[in-house]
Coordinates of C-alpha atoms in Angstrom, one line a residue:
X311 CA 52.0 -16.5 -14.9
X312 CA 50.5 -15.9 -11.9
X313 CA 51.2 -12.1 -11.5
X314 CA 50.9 -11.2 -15.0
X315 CA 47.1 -12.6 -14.7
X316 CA 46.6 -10.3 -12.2
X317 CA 48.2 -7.5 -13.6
X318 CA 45.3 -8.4 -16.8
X319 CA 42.8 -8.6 -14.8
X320 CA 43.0 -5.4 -12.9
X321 CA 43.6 -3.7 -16.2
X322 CA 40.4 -5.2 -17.5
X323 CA 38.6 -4.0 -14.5
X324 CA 39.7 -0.8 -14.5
X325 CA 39.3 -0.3 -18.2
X326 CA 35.3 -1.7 -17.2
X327 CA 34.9 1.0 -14.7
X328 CA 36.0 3.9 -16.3
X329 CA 33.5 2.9 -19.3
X330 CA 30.8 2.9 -17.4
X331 CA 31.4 6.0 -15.3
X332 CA 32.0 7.5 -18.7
X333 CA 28.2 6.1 -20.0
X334 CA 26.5 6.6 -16.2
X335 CA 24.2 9.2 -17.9
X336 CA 23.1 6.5 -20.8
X337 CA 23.0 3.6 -18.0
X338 CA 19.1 2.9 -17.1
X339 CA 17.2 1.3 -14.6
X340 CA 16.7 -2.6 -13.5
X341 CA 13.9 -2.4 -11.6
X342 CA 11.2 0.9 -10.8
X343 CA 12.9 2.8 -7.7
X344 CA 13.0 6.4 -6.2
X345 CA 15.6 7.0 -4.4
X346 CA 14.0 10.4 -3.3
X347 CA 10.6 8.1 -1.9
X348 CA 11.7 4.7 -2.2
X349 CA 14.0 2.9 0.5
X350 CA 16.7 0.0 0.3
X351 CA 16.6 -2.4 3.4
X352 CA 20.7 -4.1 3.4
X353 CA 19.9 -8.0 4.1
X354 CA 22.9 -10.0 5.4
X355 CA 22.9 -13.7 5.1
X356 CA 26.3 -14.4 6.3
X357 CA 26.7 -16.3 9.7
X358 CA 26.1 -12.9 11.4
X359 CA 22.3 -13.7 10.6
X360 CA 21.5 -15.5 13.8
X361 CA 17.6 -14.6 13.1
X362 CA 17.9 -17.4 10.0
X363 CA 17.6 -20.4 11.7
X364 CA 17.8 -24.0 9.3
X365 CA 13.9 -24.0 10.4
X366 CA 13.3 -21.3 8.2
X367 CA 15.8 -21.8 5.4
X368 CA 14.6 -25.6 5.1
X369 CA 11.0 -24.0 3.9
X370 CA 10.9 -21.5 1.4
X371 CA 7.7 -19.9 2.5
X372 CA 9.2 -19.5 6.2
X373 CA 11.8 -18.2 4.4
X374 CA 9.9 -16.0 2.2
X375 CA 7.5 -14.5 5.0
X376 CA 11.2 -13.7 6.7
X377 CA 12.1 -11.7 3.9
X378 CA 8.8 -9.6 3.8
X379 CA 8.2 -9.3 7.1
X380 CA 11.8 -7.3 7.3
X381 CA 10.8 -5.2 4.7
X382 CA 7.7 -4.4 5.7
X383 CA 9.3 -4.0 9.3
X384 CA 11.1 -1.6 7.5
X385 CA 9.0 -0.1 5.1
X386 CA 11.3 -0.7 2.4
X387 CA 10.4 -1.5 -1.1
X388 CA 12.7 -3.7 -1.7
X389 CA 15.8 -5.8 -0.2
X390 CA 19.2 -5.7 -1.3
X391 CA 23.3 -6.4 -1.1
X392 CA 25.0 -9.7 -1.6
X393 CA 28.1 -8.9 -3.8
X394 CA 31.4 -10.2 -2.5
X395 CA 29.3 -12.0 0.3
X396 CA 30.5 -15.1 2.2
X397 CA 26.5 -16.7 2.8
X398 CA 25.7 -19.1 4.9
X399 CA 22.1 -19.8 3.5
X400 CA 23.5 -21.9 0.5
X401 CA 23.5 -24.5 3.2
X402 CA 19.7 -25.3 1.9
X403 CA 20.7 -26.5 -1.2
X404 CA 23.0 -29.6 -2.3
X405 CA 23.8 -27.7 -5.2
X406 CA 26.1 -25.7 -3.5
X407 CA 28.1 -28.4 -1.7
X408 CA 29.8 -30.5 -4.3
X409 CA 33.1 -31.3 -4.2
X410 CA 35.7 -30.9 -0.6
X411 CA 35.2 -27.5 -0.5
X412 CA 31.6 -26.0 -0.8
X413 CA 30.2 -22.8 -3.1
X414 CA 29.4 -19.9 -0.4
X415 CA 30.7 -16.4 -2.0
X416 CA 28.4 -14.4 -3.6
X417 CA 29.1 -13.2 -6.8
X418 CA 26.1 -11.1 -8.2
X419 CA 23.5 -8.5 -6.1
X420 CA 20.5 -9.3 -5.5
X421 CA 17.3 -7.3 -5.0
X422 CA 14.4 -8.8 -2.9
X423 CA 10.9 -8.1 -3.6
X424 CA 7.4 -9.5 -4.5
X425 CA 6.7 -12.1 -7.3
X426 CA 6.1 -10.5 -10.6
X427 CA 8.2 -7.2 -10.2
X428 CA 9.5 -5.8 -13.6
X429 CA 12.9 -6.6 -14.6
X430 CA 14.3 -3.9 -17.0
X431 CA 17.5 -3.7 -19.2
X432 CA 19.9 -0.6 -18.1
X433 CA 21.8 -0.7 -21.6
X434 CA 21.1 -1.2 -25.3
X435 CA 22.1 -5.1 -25.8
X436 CA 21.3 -8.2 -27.5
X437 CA 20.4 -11.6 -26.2
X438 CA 23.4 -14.2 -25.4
X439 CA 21.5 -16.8 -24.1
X440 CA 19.2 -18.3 -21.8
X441 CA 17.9 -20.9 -19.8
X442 CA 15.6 -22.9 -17.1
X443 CA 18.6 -23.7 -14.4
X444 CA 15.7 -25.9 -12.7
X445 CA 17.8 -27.2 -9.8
X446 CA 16.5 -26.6 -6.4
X447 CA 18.2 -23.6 -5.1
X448 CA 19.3 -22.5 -8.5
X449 CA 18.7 -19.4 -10.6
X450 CA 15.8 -21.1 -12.2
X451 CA 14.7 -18.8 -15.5
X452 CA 17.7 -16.4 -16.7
X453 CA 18.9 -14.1 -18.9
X454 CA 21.8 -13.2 -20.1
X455 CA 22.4 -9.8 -22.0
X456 CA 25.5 -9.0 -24.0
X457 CA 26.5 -5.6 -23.9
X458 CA 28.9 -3.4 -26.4
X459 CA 29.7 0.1 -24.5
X460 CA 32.4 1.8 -26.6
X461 CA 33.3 -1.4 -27.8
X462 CA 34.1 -2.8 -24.6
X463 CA 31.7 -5.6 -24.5
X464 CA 30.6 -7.4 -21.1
X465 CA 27.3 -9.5 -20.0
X466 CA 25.0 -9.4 -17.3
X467 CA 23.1 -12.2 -15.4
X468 CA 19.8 -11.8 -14.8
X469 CA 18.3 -14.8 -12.6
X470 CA 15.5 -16.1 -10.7
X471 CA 12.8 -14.8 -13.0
X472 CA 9.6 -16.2 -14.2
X473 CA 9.3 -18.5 -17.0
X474 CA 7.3 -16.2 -19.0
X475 CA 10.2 -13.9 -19.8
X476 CA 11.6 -17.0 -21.3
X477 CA 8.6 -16.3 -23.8
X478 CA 9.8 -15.2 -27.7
X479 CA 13.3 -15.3 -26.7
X480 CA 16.1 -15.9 -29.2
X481 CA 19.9 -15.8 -29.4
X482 CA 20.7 -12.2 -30.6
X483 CA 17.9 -10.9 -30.3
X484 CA 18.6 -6.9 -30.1
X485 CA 17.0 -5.4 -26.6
X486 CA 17.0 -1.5 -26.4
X487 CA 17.8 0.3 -23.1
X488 CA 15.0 0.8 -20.4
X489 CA 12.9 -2.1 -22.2
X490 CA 10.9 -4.5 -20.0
X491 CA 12.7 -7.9 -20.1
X492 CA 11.3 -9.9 -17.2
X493 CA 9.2 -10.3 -14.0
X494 CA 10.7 -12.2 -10.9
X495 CA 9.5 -15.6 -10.6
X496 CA 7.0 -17.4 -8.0
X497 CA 9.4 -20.6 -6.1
X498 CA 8.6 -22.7 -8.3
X499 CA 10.0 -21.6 -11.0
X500 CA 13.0 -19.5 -9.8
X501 CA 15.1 -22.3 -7.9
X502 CA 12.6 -22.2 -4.7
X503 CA 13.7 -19.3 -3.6
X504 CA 11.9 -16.2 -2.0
X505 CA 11.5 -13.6 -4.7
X506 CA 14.7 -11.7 -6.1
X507 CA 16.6 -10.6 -8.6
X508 CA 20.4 -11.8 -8.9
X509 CA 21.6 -9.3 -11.2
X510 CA 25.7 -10.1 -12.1
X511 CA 27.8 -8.6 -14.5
X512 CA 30.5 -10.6 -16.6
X513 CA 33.2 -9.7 -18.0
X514 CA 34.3 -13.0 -19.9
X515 CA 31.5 -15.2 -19.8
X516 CA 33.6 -18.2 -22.0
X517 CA 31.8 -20.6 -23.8
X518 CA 29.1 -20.6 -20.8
X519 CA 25.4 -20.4 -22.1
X520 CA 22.0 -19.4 -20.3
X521 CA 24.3 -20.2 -16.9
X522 CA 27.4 -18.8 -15.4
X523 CA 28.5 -19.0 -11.4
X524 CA 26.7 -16.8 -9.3
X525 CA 28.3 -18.6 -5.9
X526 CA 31.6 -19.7 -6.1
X527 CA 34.5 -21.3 -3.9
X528 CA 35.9 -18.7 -1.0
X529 CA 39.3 -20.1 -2.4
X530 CA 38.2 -18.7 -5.9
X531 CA 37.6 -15.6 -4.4
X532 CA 40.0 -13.4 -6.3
X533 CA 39.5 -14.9 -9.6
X534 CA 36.1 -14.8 -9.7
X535 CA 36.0 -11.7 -8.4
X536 CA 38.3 -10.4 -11.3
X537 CA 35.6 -11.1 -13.8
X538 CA 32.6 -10.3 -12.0
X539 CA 32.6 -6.7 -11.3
X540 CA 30.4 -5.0 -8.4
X541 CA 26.8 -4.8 -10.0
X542 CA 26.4 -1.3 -8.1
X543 CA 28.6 0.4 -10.7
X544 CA 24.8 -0.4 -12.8
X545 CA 22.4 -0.2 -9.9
X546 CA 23.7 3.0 -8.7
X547 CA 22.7 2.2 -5.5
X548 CA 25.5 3.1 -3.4
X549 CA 23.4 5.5 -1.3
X550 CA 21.9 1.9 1.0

């Protein structure tokens, strides 16, 4: 049972990837960037981050003034990476730490930058769901787009956004490529956390609604990892 899971899964994967490569020139932005002006600054939060002491990650404002004081160390426009990453900063937040064995892999990318930056759909979709995950250290506002691309259909995450993109909202509601969808949200309303995108893609998102894992068990690794394809194959942004 075991084997012939994974044998579907990569299957489904692979069958995801060469849909999208086939669509790259149809797949739009997420957020305003230039690659030819713009730069990408690679933040790691694993336990190789010795800068991040539990000082700073107690307080989201020390927290927050780390994040832009890198970038504009930097002079980046915005922070990035995460996918497939084993954090230690989850740490902050009971949230994560139910249970024996606590949530620390990173499922989703996420793209650091000021309160208020635009949030745009890549792909023509319609609304799935959403939702105020209002738990400290959660995604707080999100989105979650459906997506049909040559009828292979898929959803992506969109968290830790302001609760005005909430705003006029409903379940299948049709949202056409490179249309405004969000902004990022202030702390208090995007899980207390310094200002980012977690963008994740989805390949079977169940009967989940306005919420789906973005952190799961290292021990879930592989399965998760089998539905949540690399959110670069989108962002394009293979070049940080």
């Amino acid at each position: 049972m075991k084997n012939s899971f994974a044998v579907l899964a990569q299957k489904l994967m692979r069958t995801f990837k060469e849909v999208i490569k086939a669509n790259a020139l149809s797949i739009q932005k997420v957020v305003d960037f230039n690659k030819n002006s713009d730069k990408l600054l690679p933040l790691d939060f694993t336990s190789a981050n010795t800068e991040l002491t539990d000082e700073i990650l107690d307080k989201t404002d020390l927290f927050s003034a780390w994040v832009n004081q890198k970038l504009a160390d930097n002079d980046a426009r915005y922070g990035i990476g995460g996918y497939n990453e084993h954090r230690t900063i989850y740490s902050r937040s009971a949230h994560f730490n139910t249970g024996e064995e606590p949530r620390r892999l990173h499922l989703g990318v996420d793209v650091w930058g000021p309160a208020e930056t635009s949030i745009y759909n890549f792909y023509d979709a319609k609304v799935h769901s959403f939702a105020n995950n209002n738990n400290f250290g959660d995604y707080g506002a999100t989105i979650i787009l459906a997506y049909n691309m040559e009828g292979f259909e898929f959803y992506a995450l969109y968290g830790h956004l302001s609760l005005a993109s909430l705003n006029g909202l409903e379940e299948g509601k049709v949202i056409g490529a490179g249309k405004k969808i969000a902004e990022l949200g202030v702390k208090e309303e995007n899980g207390y956390w310094p200002p980012h995108l977690h963008f994740q893609l989805v390949l079977d998102i169940k009967d989940l609604k306005g919420d789906y894992p973005g952190v799961c068990k290292f021990s879930e690794r592989d399965k998760y990892l089998a539905n949540c394809p690399d959110p670069n194959l989108i962002l394009k942004y293979s070049f940080y």
